[in-house]
Amino acid sequence: TEQQSPPNVRIIHSGHACNIEEERYTERVYTIREGETLKLTCLVSGHPRPQIRWTKTAGSATDRIQDSSVFNETLRITRIQRHQGGRYYCKAENGLGTPAIKSIRVDVYYLDDPVVTVHQSIGEAKEQFYYERTVFLRCAANSNPPVRYSWRRGREFLSQGSDKGVEIYEPFFTQGETKILKLKNLRPQDYANYTCTASVRNVCGIPDKSVLFRLTNKTASPTIKLLVEDPIVANPGQTVILVCIVSGGEPTPTLMWVRNTEELPKKSILKSETLTIPAISMEDAGVYSCVASNNVGNPAKKSTNIVVRALKKGRFWITPDPYHNDDNIQIGREVKISCQVEATPPEELMFSWLKNGRPLRSSERMVITQTDPDVAPGATNLDIIDLKFTDFGTYTCVASLKNGGIPEISIDVNISSTTVPPNLTVPREKSPLVTQEGDTVDLQCLVSGKPKPIILWSRADKEAPMPDGNMQTESYDGVLRIVNVSREMAGTYRCQTSQYNGFNVKPREAIVELINVRPFSDPPTVEPVYTEIRQGLGRPFSLSCRVLRAHPSKVLDYEWKLGTRLLTVGQLDTRDETEYHVRALNREGYGAYTCDIKNEAGAGRCTFLVTGKAYAPEFYYDTYSVLWQNKPRVYGFKLQWTQMNPNAVDRIMAYRLGIKQTGHQRWWEQEIPTEDNIQKGELLTYNLTELIKPEAYQVRLTPITRFGEGDSTERIIRYSKFHCAFEEDTICMFTQDKTEEFDWTRHSAATRDTKYTPNTGPSSDRTGSKQGFYMYIETSRPRLEGDKARLLTPSFNVAPKNPYGNVATNPTYCFSFFYHMYGKHIGTLNVYLRQKSQTGQDTSVWTLSGNQGDRWRQARVNINPTSSFQMVLEGIRGSGIEGDIAVDDVAIEEGECRDPPPSSSEYIGQEFLKQLFNQWLLSLLQ
C-alpha cells in the first residue's frame, strides 16, 4: 500500500522586492519596481508528486503567462514591466482531493517623467472694451502608486489661496491623477517659469521627477503648412517627397511624421521638415501625417494619402446555369465567367475580354458587364446565353489601369465539354498521420475537376489559427506543408474547395487527421516518480515502474537497485512497465528501491521508499469537548485519536505520549500500551489529569512497532475552553445555515472594500488589528430588509457531572462574544441555544437592535444546556445598506459569567440614570 496525500502549496519569493505585505491568510502583496527581476517559487508537497501550473489574472479575464516556465516551479520575469503586474496563481494537482491553489498579487511601481500642457480660454466681456484671458497649466505623469503634484513659480511654492490670481485643483474625471494650475485673467507677473514636481513619496526608492515650462506673452500653439497634394498617386519605384513647414508656435514646436498607426517605412529619409520615401512600393501606401507639438494647445496635424498604383490578385470563377441544379456545363444552357482583380486606385480599373486571342464585344448572347451590383468591386462578368458548340474555347479577361505604367493582368479560362465540377478525396495513407516534433509533414487532399479550384485549409477541431498565423491557408495543389511541427499543431484539419479559380458551386470538403506528434528525443517519463511504501516484516509486496512516454521508444533498458546494490536488469520491448517482487520482507529489505528506465536521450527514475514505520495517529476533533475540572487548581482533558492505516505495518505495541507546558523545554514522556490489534477508525482514548490552570500544553503521540518509532502527531491543549477569533480559513468549524437568505462573510479591514458603504462596519478586528479577521453580514444589494444570515458554532458535549459531589444540577456555561453594530440602518443581532435533545426548537438567550456606535462591545450570557448543544448567531438586515453587523472572539467557558454586562434595556436605563446624576452634580457645583 502506498501513502497518498493531496497537494499542498505555498509561494516563496526572492528577487528585488521593495515590500512584502502579508494580508493575513488571504493573499500577499509583492511590491516591485519596474525593470527589476521578479522570481516566485511554488513549494509543493503531496503524493503522487503534484503537477504545477502558474496562471495570471488581469482584471476579470484569465490569461496564461506567455512564458516557457508556465509549468515550472519557479516563475521568473526579468526586467518586469507595468503590464505584467497582477494576481499570479500557483496551482498544484495530483488527482487527490481538490487542487491546491495559492496566489500572490504583484504590484509594479513606476513613475514616468511628468508632462506640462498649456491651454487658454479667451472670453469676450459684455462691454467689449477688453479681453479676459485665462491660462491652464496641466501636469500629468503615469505612475503607480498614485502621484502627488506640487507647483513652483520661479522658486516660490504655489498653494491654493497663496495667490488670488491662482487656483490649483484636480479635475474630477481624472481621479486625482492630474493637477491643474489655473491663472485667472492673466497678469504681467504670471509670465514666469513654472515647475511641476511629481512624487510617489520615495516609495520603492523612486525619486521625484520635475518638468519646467516657461510662460511668456508669446506662448502660442503650433501651426503648420503641408506643401503637397492630397492624395498623391505614384507608380511603384517612384521617389515621393513630403514637405511640412512650421508656420508658428512658441516654444518652438517639434515635428514628427506618422503613417496610419504603423511605423514609417524603414527606407524613409527624414531631414528636418522633409520626408523622402525612395522607390515606393505597395506596402508603403497609406495616410501620412505631419504632427507638430509644443505642449501648448492641441498638436497641429495635417495629412495626405499616398496611393501606389497597382494591379494584383487575378481570380476567376465559372457559374453553371443557375436555373438548373446540375453542376455540369451543357450545351443550350447559360454559363457565367466572372473575373476579379484588386486595383489601386480602383476608379482607374478597365477590363476587356478576348476569345481565343481575339477581342470580344458585348452582344445579345455574349453579355459583358463591369458594374454588376451582385459582384464584388473590381469584377467583370461574361454571360454566355444558350451555350453552343462553337462557344467552346479559351476566354481571356484582361485588366489594366487607365493611365498605363503598370503591366496588365490577363486570366485564361477554358470552356469545353470536358469542363467538370470539382471533387475532393484524401489518400488512405495520408490520414491519420503520425509525425515527430521538429519534422516537416505534408497534409494532402486530392482534388479533381476542370479547372482545378483553389483549396482552403483550416482547423476543423477548434477555432485556432493555422501554422502560418491565418485562419485559412490557400493551396493550389491540395497540399498543406507544415514545417517544424510542434505538439500544439496536432488535431484535425479541413480542406475545402473555394469558388475562386474554379466552379462557383457548393464547397466540397474533406478531413485530414494529424495525430500523435511525438516529442523529439525525450528521455522516458515514468510513474510513480516517488512512492513511500509501509510494510510489515515477512510480508510480500511488488513494485511497478511504468513508462508514460519516451522517444525513441523501440527498446528501453531497465535497472532495479536497492540503495547501491544491483537487483536485476532487462529490456522493455513491447511492454510499458517492469515489476520487482519481494516474497517476504526482512530487515535488510527496508530502504530506497530505484528503477531506472533508459533510452539514448537519458533515463527516467521511479523511487520507492520501503519502511516499517507506522503512520501518524490522527487526533479526533469531531466535537468540541468542553474541558472538565475536578479540583480547584487543576483540570483534565480526554485525549482521543484514531490510527491512520493501522494494518499497513506490524502491530502497534504502544504509544509514546509526550507532554510539556507550552514555552517550556522539558518533555514528560510515558508509554501507553495497547493490547490488541488496532482497527481502522477505532477511537482510542486516554485521560490527561493534573493539568495546571490556566496553562496550555503541547501533546505529542508516537506509535511504536517492532520496526521502531512511527510518525508523530502534535496538538495544543488550552484551558481557555472554546475560543474563536476567525483567523483561520476553517473558522473553527463554524457553519452557515443554508436555509436562510444569505451567509455571514469572513473578512479583515485590510481587504474589505468600504468604498460603497463607508459609514458602517468595523475599521479593525476586536483587537484593533487591520489584518485581523472577523465575521460580518454584508447588507449591500441584493439584500432586502428582514433578510437573515445564521452562523452556527460547532457542537459541544456537556461536561461530565462533578465526580466529587452529589449535586445533580446541570452545568452552567458562559457564552461570550464581541459585537460591532455601527451604521444608521443596523437591524438586529439575535443569539439562540440549539440542543440535540430539543430538535427544531431554538431558545432565544440574547438580542439587540439598532446603531450601537463605532466600537466593539462584549456580550456575555449564561446558558444551561442539558445535552449536546450549538449556539446560533442570527443577523437580520435593517432598512438600508449602512447596516453591517460584525462579531469576533466567540468563546464558551464552563462556569457562570464573571461580571456580565447588563442587557441592552438595563444598559440604556443605567446610562439615563448616570446622565441625571451628572446633571445633579453640576447643579450642586454651580
Short mmCIF file of C-alpha atoms in Angstrom, two decimals, residues 288-683:
data_model
loop_
_atom_site.label_atom_id
_atom_site.label_comp_id
_atom_site.label_asym_id
_atom_site.label_seq_id
_atom_site.Cartn_x
_atom_site.Cartn_y
_atom_site.Cartn_z
CA TYR A 288 0.99 60.14 -43.79
CA SER A 289 0.57 62.86 -41.17
CA CYS A 290 2.84 65.70 -40.14
CA VAL A 291 2.33 66.43 -36.40
CA ALA A 292 3.77 69.49 -34.62
CA SER A 293 3.66 69.71 -30.83
CA ASN A 294 4.98 72.16 -28.22
CA ASN A 295 2.62 71.16 -25.35
CA VAL A 296 0.62 74.39 -25.89
CA GLY A 297 -2.95 73.84 -27.02
CA ASN A 298 -3.61 70.86 -29.26
CA PRO A 299 -0.89 69.48 -31.57
CA ALA A 300 -1.19 70.67 -35.19
CA LYS A 301 -1.76 67.81 -37.64
CA LYS A 302 -2.06 67.76 -41.44
CA SER A 303 -2.28 64.60 -43.57
CA THR A 304 -2.06 63.32 -47.12
CA ASN A 305 -2.95 59.94 -48.57
CA ILE A 306 -0.26 58.24 -50.68
CA VAL A 307 -1.80 55.88 -53.24
CA VAL A 308 0.58 53.49 -55.05
CA ARG A 309 -0.91 52.33 -58.37
CA ALA A 310 -1.12 48.54 -58.66
CA LEU A 311 -2.94 45.54 -60.08
CA LYS A 312 -2.88 42.25 -58.20
CA LYS A 313 -4.70 39.03 -57.35
CA GLY A 314 -6.40 37.98 -60.55
CA ARG A 315 -9.18 35.45 -59.86
CA PHE A 316 -11.96 33.83 -61.86
CA TRP A 317 -14.88 31.52 -61.27
CA ILE A 318 -17.37 29.76 -63.51
CA THR A 319 -21.05 29.66 -62.51
CA PRO A 320 -23.02 26.90 -64.24
CA ASP A 321 -26.61 27.58 -65.27
CA PRO A 322 -28.18 28.96 -62.04
CA TYR A 323 -31.68 27.82 -63.15
CA HIS A 324 -30.79 24.12 -63.13
CA ASN A 325 -29.48 22.01 -60.24
CA ASP A 326 -26.95 20.22 -62.42
CA ASP A 327 -23.37 21.46 -61.78
CA ASN A 328 -22.12 20.40 -65.23
CA ILE A 329 -21.75 22.66 -68.26
CA GLN A 330 -24.16 21.66 -71.01
CA ILE A 331 -24.98 22.98 -74.49
CA GLY A 332 -28.16 25.05 -74.60
CA ARG A 333 -27.70 26.33 -71.04
CA GLU A 334 -26.28 29.57 -69.61
CA VAL A 335 -22.69 29.95 -68.27
CA LYS A 336 -21.22 32.93 -66.47
CA ILE A 337 -17.46 33.61 -66.27
CA SER A 338 -16.50 36.07 -63.51
CA CYS A 339 -13.13 37.76 -63.25
CA GLN A 340 -11.91 39.86 -60.29
CA VAL A 341 -8.72 41.84 -59.62
CA GLU A 342 -7.57 44.27 -56.93
CA ALA A 343 -6.72 47.67 -58.40
CA THR A 344 -5.30 50.83 -56.85
CA PRO A 345 -6.82 53.33 -57.39
CA PRO A 346 -10.00 51.30 -58.14
CA GLU A 347 -11.55 54.03 -60.35
CA GLU A 348 -8.73 53.56 -62.92
CA LEU A 349 -9.56 49.88 -63.47
CA MET A 350 -10.52 48.80 -67.05
CA PHE A 351 -11.44 45.32 -68.34
CA SER A 352 -11.51 43.78 -71.82
CA TRP A 353 -12.33 40.23 -72.99
CA LEU A 354 -10.74 38.00 -75.66
CA LYS A 355 -11.96 34.72 -77.15
CA ASN A 356 -9.18 32.54 -78.50
CA GLY A 357 -6.95 35.65 -78.56
CA ARG A 358 -9.38 37.90 -80.42
CA PRO A 359 -11.20 40.91 -78.89
CA LEU A 360 -14.76 40.15 -77.78
CA ARG A 361 -17.55 42.73 -77.78
CA SER A 362 -20.78 42.60 -75.80
CA SER A 363 -23.73 41.18 -77.79
CA GLU A 364 -27.17 39.71 -77.15
CA ARG A 365 -25.70 36.24 -76.47
CA MET A 366 -22.33 37.36 -75.01
CA VAL A 367 -23.18 39.95 -72.35
CA ILE A 368 -20.22 41.76 -70.73
CA THR A 369 -20.91 43.69 -67.50
CA GLN A 370 -18.43 45.65 -65.39
CA THR A 371 -20.75 47.16 -62.78
CA ASP A 372 -22.73 44.19 -61.53
CA PRO A 373 -24.11 45.16 -58.06
CA ASP A 374 -24.15 41.46 -57.04
CA VAL A 375 -20.43 41.02 -57.72
CA ALA A 376 -17.56 42.20 -55.54
CA PRO A 377 -15.91 45.50 -56.63
CA GLY A 378 -13.22 45.25 -59.27
CA ALA A 379 -15.06 42.44 -61.08
CA THR A 380 -16.35 41.83 -64.61
CA ASN A 381 -18.76 39.18 -65.87
CA LEU A 382 -19.15 37.46 -69.23
CA ASP A 383 -22.59 35.82 -69.60
CA ILE A 384 -22.81 33.24 -72.39
CA ILE A 385 -26.55 32.67 -73.01
CA ASP A 386 -27.70 29.49 -74.83
CA LEU A 387 -24.22 27.81 -74.98
CA LYS A 388 -23.36 26.45 -78.42
CA PHE A 389 -20.65 24.02 -79.57
CA THR A 390 -18.86 26.94 -81.25
CA ASP A 391 -18.62 28.74 -77.84
CA PHE A 392 -16.09 26.20 -76.51
CA GLY A 393 -12.65 27.77 -76.35
CA THR A 394 -10.28 29.91 -74.29
CA TYR A 395 -11.65 33.12 -72.84
CA THR A 396 -9.22 35.75 -71.55
CA CYS A 397 -10.07 38.51 -69.12
CA VAL A 398 -7.57 41.44 -69.34
CA ALA A 399 -7.34 44.06 -66.55
CA SER A 400 -5.39 47.33 -66.88
CA LEU A 401 -5.17 50.82 -65.38
CA LYS A 402 -6.30 53.85 -67.46
CA ASN A 403 -3.08 55.84 -67.48
CA GLY A 404 -0.75 52.92 -68.15
CA GLY A 405 2.61 52.48 -66.44
CA ILE A 406 1.52 49.24 -64.70
CA PRO A 407 1.69 45.84 -66.50
CA GLU A 408 -1.77 44.49 -67.30
CA ILE A 409 -3.08 41.20 -65.81
CA SER A 410 -4.68 38.54 -68.02
CA ILE A 411 -6.54 35.39 -66.86
CA ASP A 412 -7.31 32.45 -69.19
CA VAL A 413 -10.41 30.28 -68.69
CA ASN A 414 -11.14 27.20 -70.82
CA ILE A 415 -14.77 26.32 -71.50
CA SER A 416 -15.12 22.86 -73.11
CA SER A 417 -17.20 19.70 -72.98
CA THR A 418 -14.60 18.28 -70.53
CA THR A 419 -15.10 21.14 -68.02
CA VAL A 420 -16.30 19.27 -64.90
CA PRO A 421 -17.11 20.27 -61.29
CA PRO A 422 -14.53 19.59 -58.55
CA ASN A 423 -14.22 16.56 -56.24
CA LEU A 424 -12.08 16.02 -53.10
CA THR A 425 -10.62 12.81 -51.65
CA VAL A 426 -7.94 12.05 -49.03
CA PRO A 427 -5.38 9.32 -49.86
CA ARG A 428 -5.73 6.41 -47.41
CA GLU A 429 -2.16 6.66 -46.12
CA LYS A 430 -2.47 10.44 -45.56
CA SER A 431 -4.96 10.30 -42.64
CA PRO A 432 -4.40 9.80 -39.80
CA LEU A 433 -0.76 10.99 -39.88
CA VAL A 434 1.83 10.37 -37.16
CA THR A 435 4.94 12.54 -37.01
CA GLN A 436 7.68 13.80 -34.68
CA GLU A 437 8.28 17.25 -33.27
CA GLY A 438 10.57 19.33 -35.48
CA ASP A 439 9.77 17.35 -38.65
CA THR A 440 8.08 18.61 -41.82
CA VAL A 441 4.73 17.00 -42.66
CA ASP A 442 2.52 17.24 -45.79
CA LEU A 443 -1.27 17.04 -45.37
CA GLN A 444 -2.86 16.14 -48.71
CA CYS A 445 -6.28 16.35 -50.34
CA LEU A 446 -6.53 15.03 -53.90
CA VAL A 447 -8.55 17.49 -55.99
CA SER A 448 -10.09 16.69 -59.38
CA GLY A 449 -12.15 18.82 -61.71
CA LYS A 450 -11.51 21.14 -64.60
CA PRO A 451 -10.47 23.84 -63.93
CA LYS A 452 -8.91 22.80 -60.60
CA PRO A 453 -10.13 25.01 -57.75
CA ILE A 454 -8.02 26.62 -55.03
CA ILE A 455 -8.09 24.58 -51.78
CA LEU A 456 -8.66 26.38 -48.46
CA TRP A 457 -7.20 24.69 -45.35
CA SER A 458 -8.44 25.43 -41.81
CA ARG A 459 -8.60 23.80 -38.35
CA ALA A 460 -11.65 21.54 -38.00
CA ASP A 461 -11.35 20.65 -34.30
CA LYS A 462 -11.05 24.13 -32.79
CA GLU A 463 -11.17 27.86 -33.52
CA ALA A 464 -7.44 28.31 -33.90
CA PRO A 465 -5.12 29.87 -36.48
CA MET A 466 -3.19 27.77 -38.98
CA PRO A 467 0.59 27.34 -38.60
CA ASP A 468 1.13 30.49 -40.77
CA GLY A 469 -0.98 32.58 -38.35
CA ASN A 470 -4.01 32.99 -40.65
CA MET A 471 -7.41 31.38 -40.01
CA GLN A 472 -7.32 29.92 -43.58
CA THR A 473 -4.39 28.91 -45.80
CA GLU A 474 -4.66 28.68 -49.60
CA SER A 475 -3.18 25.78 -51.55
CA TYR A 476 -3.19 25.36 -55.35
CA ASP A 477 -2.21 21.67 -55.41
CA GLY A 478 -4.18 20.37 -52.40
CA VAL A 479 -1.04 20.02 -50.22
CA LEU A 480 -0.62 21.78 -46.86
CA ARG A 481 3.04 21.65 -45.78
CA ILE A 482 3.74 22.20 -42.06
CA VAL A 483 7.40 22.88 -41.28
CA ASN A 484 8.87 22.30 -37.79
CA VAL A 485 5.81 20.54 -36.37
CA SER A 486 5.02 21.16 -32.68
CA ARG A 487 2.66 19.28 -30.34
CA GLU A 488 0.14 22.15 -30.46
CA MET A 489 -0.32 21.51 -34.19
CA ALA A 490 -1.79 18.02 -33.66
CA GLY A 491 -5.52 17.75 -34.45
CA THR A 492 -7.99 17.70 -37.34
CA TYR A 493 -7.66 19.84 -40.49
CA ARG A 494 -10.38 20.64 -43.06
CA CYS A 495 -9.68 21.05 -46.77
CA GLN A 496 -12.43 22.59 -48.89
CA THR A 497 -12.86 23.94 -52.40
CA SER A 498 -13.00 27.68 -52.91
CA GLN A 499 -15.29 29.27 -55.52
CA TYR A 500 -12.23 31.16 -56.79
CA ASN A 501 -10.30 29.82 -59.80
CA GLY A 502 -12.84 27.08 -60.34
CA PHE A 503 -16.52 26.27 -60.28
CA ASN A 504 -18.85 28.52 -58.28
CA VAL A 505 -20.69 25.58 -56.66
CA LYS A 506 -21.28 24.44 -53.08
CA PRO A 507 -17.87 23.78 -51.41
CA ARG A 508 -16.68 20.18 -51.28
CA GLU A 509 -14.72 19.33 -48.13
CA ALA A 510 -12.70 16.52 -46.53
CA ILE A 511 -10.96 15.95 -43.16
CA VAL A 512 -7.30 15.08 -42.50
CA GLU A 513 -6.13 14.00 -39.03
CA LEU A 514 -2.66 14.86 -37.75
CA ILE A 515 -2.34 12.85 -34.55
CA ASN A 516 0.32 11.91 -32.03
CA VAL A 517 3.06 14.49 -32.58
CA ARG A 518 5.83 12.81 -30.60
CA PRO A 519 8.40 14.96 -28.79
CA PHE A 520 11.83 14.85 -30.32
CA SER A 521 14.29 12.64 -28.44
CA ASP A 522 12.69 12.75 -24.99
CA PRO A 523 14.09 10.71 -22.11
CA PRO A 524 11.47 8.35 -20.66
CA THR A 525 8.77 9.91 -18.47
CA VAL A 526 7.87 7.37 -15.80
CA GLU A 527 5.46 6.92 -12.91
CA PRO A 528 5.44 6.85 -9.96
CA VAL A 529 8.31 9.33 -9.53
CA TYR A 530 8.32 8.80 -5.74
CA THR A 531 6.28 6.48 -3.57
CA GLU A 532 6.56 5.60 0.08
CA ILE A 533 5.52 2.03 0.91
CA ARG A 534 4.91 1.00 4.51
CA GLN A 535 5.12 -2.74 5.08
CA GLY A 536 5.38 -5.24 7.96
CA LEU A 537 8.11 -7.89 8.23
CA GLY A 538 7.57 -11.23 6.50
CA ARG A 539 5.01 -9.85 4.03
CA PRO A 540 5.22 -9.99 0.19
CA PHE A 541 4.95 -6.87 -1.99
CA SER A 542 5.52 -5.77 -5.60
CA LEU A 543 6.98 -2.60 -7.09
CA SER A 544 5.96 -1.44 -10.57
CA CYS A 545 7.60 1.27 -12.73
CA ARG A 546 5.65 2.34 -15.83
CA VAL A 547 6.70 4.34 -18.91
CA LEU A 548 4.27 7.13 -19.82
CA ARG A 549 6.18 8.33 -22.91
CA ALA A 550 9.65 8.16 -24.43
CA HIS A 551 11.24 8.94 -27.76
CA PRO A 552 12.79 6.93 -29.26
CA SER A 553 10.80 4.13 -27.60
CA LYS A 554 11.71 0.97 -29.57
CA VAL A 555 13.97 -0.66 -26.96
CA LEU A 556 14.23 0.60 -23.40
CA ASP A 557 16.64 -0.78 -20.76
CA TYR A 558 15.67 -1.02 -17.10
CA GLU A 559 17.73 -1.45 -13.93
CA TRP A 560 16.43 -2.16 -10.38
CA LYS A 561 18.57 -1.30 -7.30
CA LEU A 562 18.18 -1.31 -3.52
CA GLY A 563 20.43 1.52 -2.35
CA THR A 564 23.60 0.92 -4.39
CA ARG A 565 23.03 -2.86 -4.69
CA LEU A 566 22.02 -4.04 -8.18
CA LEU A 567 18.94 -6.30 -8.07
CA THR A 568 18.06 -7.01 -11.72
CA VAL A 569 18.41 -5.64 -15.28
CA GLY A 570 16.50 -6.19 -18.51
CA GLN A 571 14.79 -4.67 -21.54
CA LEU A 572 11.28 -3.34 -22.24
CA ASP A 573 10.33 -4.10 -25.83
CA THR A 574 6.54 -4.31 -26.25
CA ARG A 575 5.57 -3.80 -22.59
CA ASP A 576 5.39 -0.36 -20.96
CA GLU A 577 6.20 -1.40 -17.36
CA THR A 578 8.58 -3.50 -15.29
CA GLU A 579 7.89 -5.10 -11.89
CA TYR A 580 10.06 -6.24 -8.99
CA HIS A 581 8.66 -8.74 -6.47
CA VAL A 582 9.69 -9.34 -2.84
CA ARG A 583 8.30 -12.63 -1.46
CA ALA A 584 8.92 -11.98 2.25
CA LEU A 585 10.25 -8.70 3.62
CA ASN A 586 13.23 -8.99 6.00
CA ARG A 587 15.03 -6.22 7.93
CA GLU A 588 17.65 -5.86 5.15
CA GLY A 589 14.81 -5.28 2.65
CA TYR A 590 13.93 -1.88 4.11
CA GLY A 591 15.36 1.10 2.20
CA ALA A 592 15.14 3.03 -1.10
CA TYR A 593 14.44 0.94 -4.24
CA THR A 594 15.08 2.65 -7.59
CA CYS A 595 14.17 1.65 -11.13
CA ASP A 596 15.96 3.48 -13.98
CA ILE A 597 14.40 3.16 -17.47
CA LYS A 598 16.79 4.41 -20.17
CA ASN A 599 16.90 5.33 -23.84
CA GLU A 600 19.58 7.20 -25.82
CA ALA A 601 18.19 10.56 -24.63
CA GLY A 602 18.50 9.79 -20.91
CA ALA A 603 16.79 8.00 -18.03
CA GLY A 604 13.59 8.26 -16.04
CA ARG A 605 13.61 7.07 -12.42
CA CYS A 606 10.95 5.56 -10.17
CA THR A 607 11.83 5.64 -6.46
CA PHE A 608 10.14 3.54 -3.76
CA LEU A 609 10.96 4.07 -0.08
CA VAL A 610 10.06 0.85 1.76
CA THR A 611 9.73 1.39 5.50
CA GLY A 612 8.13 -0.29 8.51
CA LYS A 613 7.27 3.00 10.23
CA ALA A 614 3.70 3.24 11.46
CA TYR A 615 1.58 6.04 10.05
CA ALA A 616 0.81 9.04 12.24
CA PRO A 617 -2.13 8.92 14.63
CA GLU A 618 -4.89 11.48 13.95
CA PHE A 619 -6.38 13.46 16.81
CA TYR A 620 -10.15 13.34 17.00
CA TYR A 621 -11.85 16.72 16.59
CA ASP A 622 -15.39 15.55 15.85
CA THR A 623 -16.99 17.63 18.62
CA TYR A 624 -15.51 20.14 21.00
CA SER A 625 -15.45 18.52 24.44
CA VAL A 626 -15.63 21.36 26.97
CA LEU A 627 -12.81 20.81 29.49
CA TRP A 628 -13.81 19.47 32.86
CA GLN A 629 -12.40 20.39 36.21
CA ASN A 630 -12.21 18.08 39.23
CA LYS A 631 -10.04 20.14 41.61
CA PRO A 632 -9.81 23.88 42.15
CA ARG A 633 -6.33 24.40 40.66
CA VAL A 634 -6.13 21.67 38.01
CA TYR A 635 -8.12 20.50 35.01
CA GLY A 636 -8.32 17.37 32.91
CA PHE A 637 -8.71 16.57 29.22
CA LYS A 638 -9.92 13.47 27.39
CA LEU A 639 -7.37 12.83 24.59
CA GLN A 640 -9.00 10.97 21.65
CA TRP A 641 -7.41 9.72 18.43
CA THR A 642 -7.65 7.21 15.59
CA GLN A 643 -4.75 5.42 13.89
CA MET A 644 -4.07 6.02 10.20
CA ASN A 645 -3.82 2.67 8.28
CA PRO A 646 -3.02 0.54 11.37
CA ASN A 647 -2.80 -2.71 9.38
CA ALA A 648 -0.25 -1.42 6.88
CA VAL A 649 2.72 -2.33 9.14
CA ASP A 650 3.47 -4.56 12.12
CA ARG A 651 1.14 -4.39 15.13
CA ILE A 652 1.37 -1.16 17.15
CA MET A 653 2.53 -2.31 20.60
CA ALA A 654 2.33 1.04 22.39
CA TYR A 655 2.19 4.82 22.01
CA ARG A 656 4.80 7.15 23.42
CA LEU A 657 2.99 10.11 24.96
CA GLY A 658 4.99 13.32 25.38
CA ILE A 659 3.58 16.35 27.18
CA LYS A 660 5.07 19.73 28.12
CA GLN A 661 3.87 23.16 29.08
CA THR A 662 3.98 25.48 26.07
CA GLY A 663 7.00 27.75 26.22
CA HIS A 664 8.95 25.23 28.38
CA GLN A 665 11.78 22.99 27.11
CA ARG A 666 11.24 19.83 29.14
CA TRP A 667 9.07 16.99 27.86
CA TRP A 668 7.50 14.42 30.23
CA GLU A 669 7.16 11.06 28.47
CA GLN A 670 5.30 7.83 29.23
CA GLU A 671 4.17 4.79 27.28
CA ILE A 672 0.53 3.89 26.72
CA PRO A 673 0.47 0.10 25.97
CA THR A 674 -2.05 -1.40 23.53
CA GLU A 675 -3.28 -4.94 23.99
CA ASP A 676 -4.98 -5.99 20.73
CA ASN A 677 -4.65 -5.11 17.07
CA ILE A 678 -5.98 -1.59 16.43
CA GLN A 679 -8.73 -1.48 13.82
CA LYS A 680 -9.10 1.25 11.20
CA GLY A 681 -11.33 4.03 12.55
CA GLU A 682 -11.21 2.69 16.14
CA LEU A 683 -11.39 5.58 18.65
#
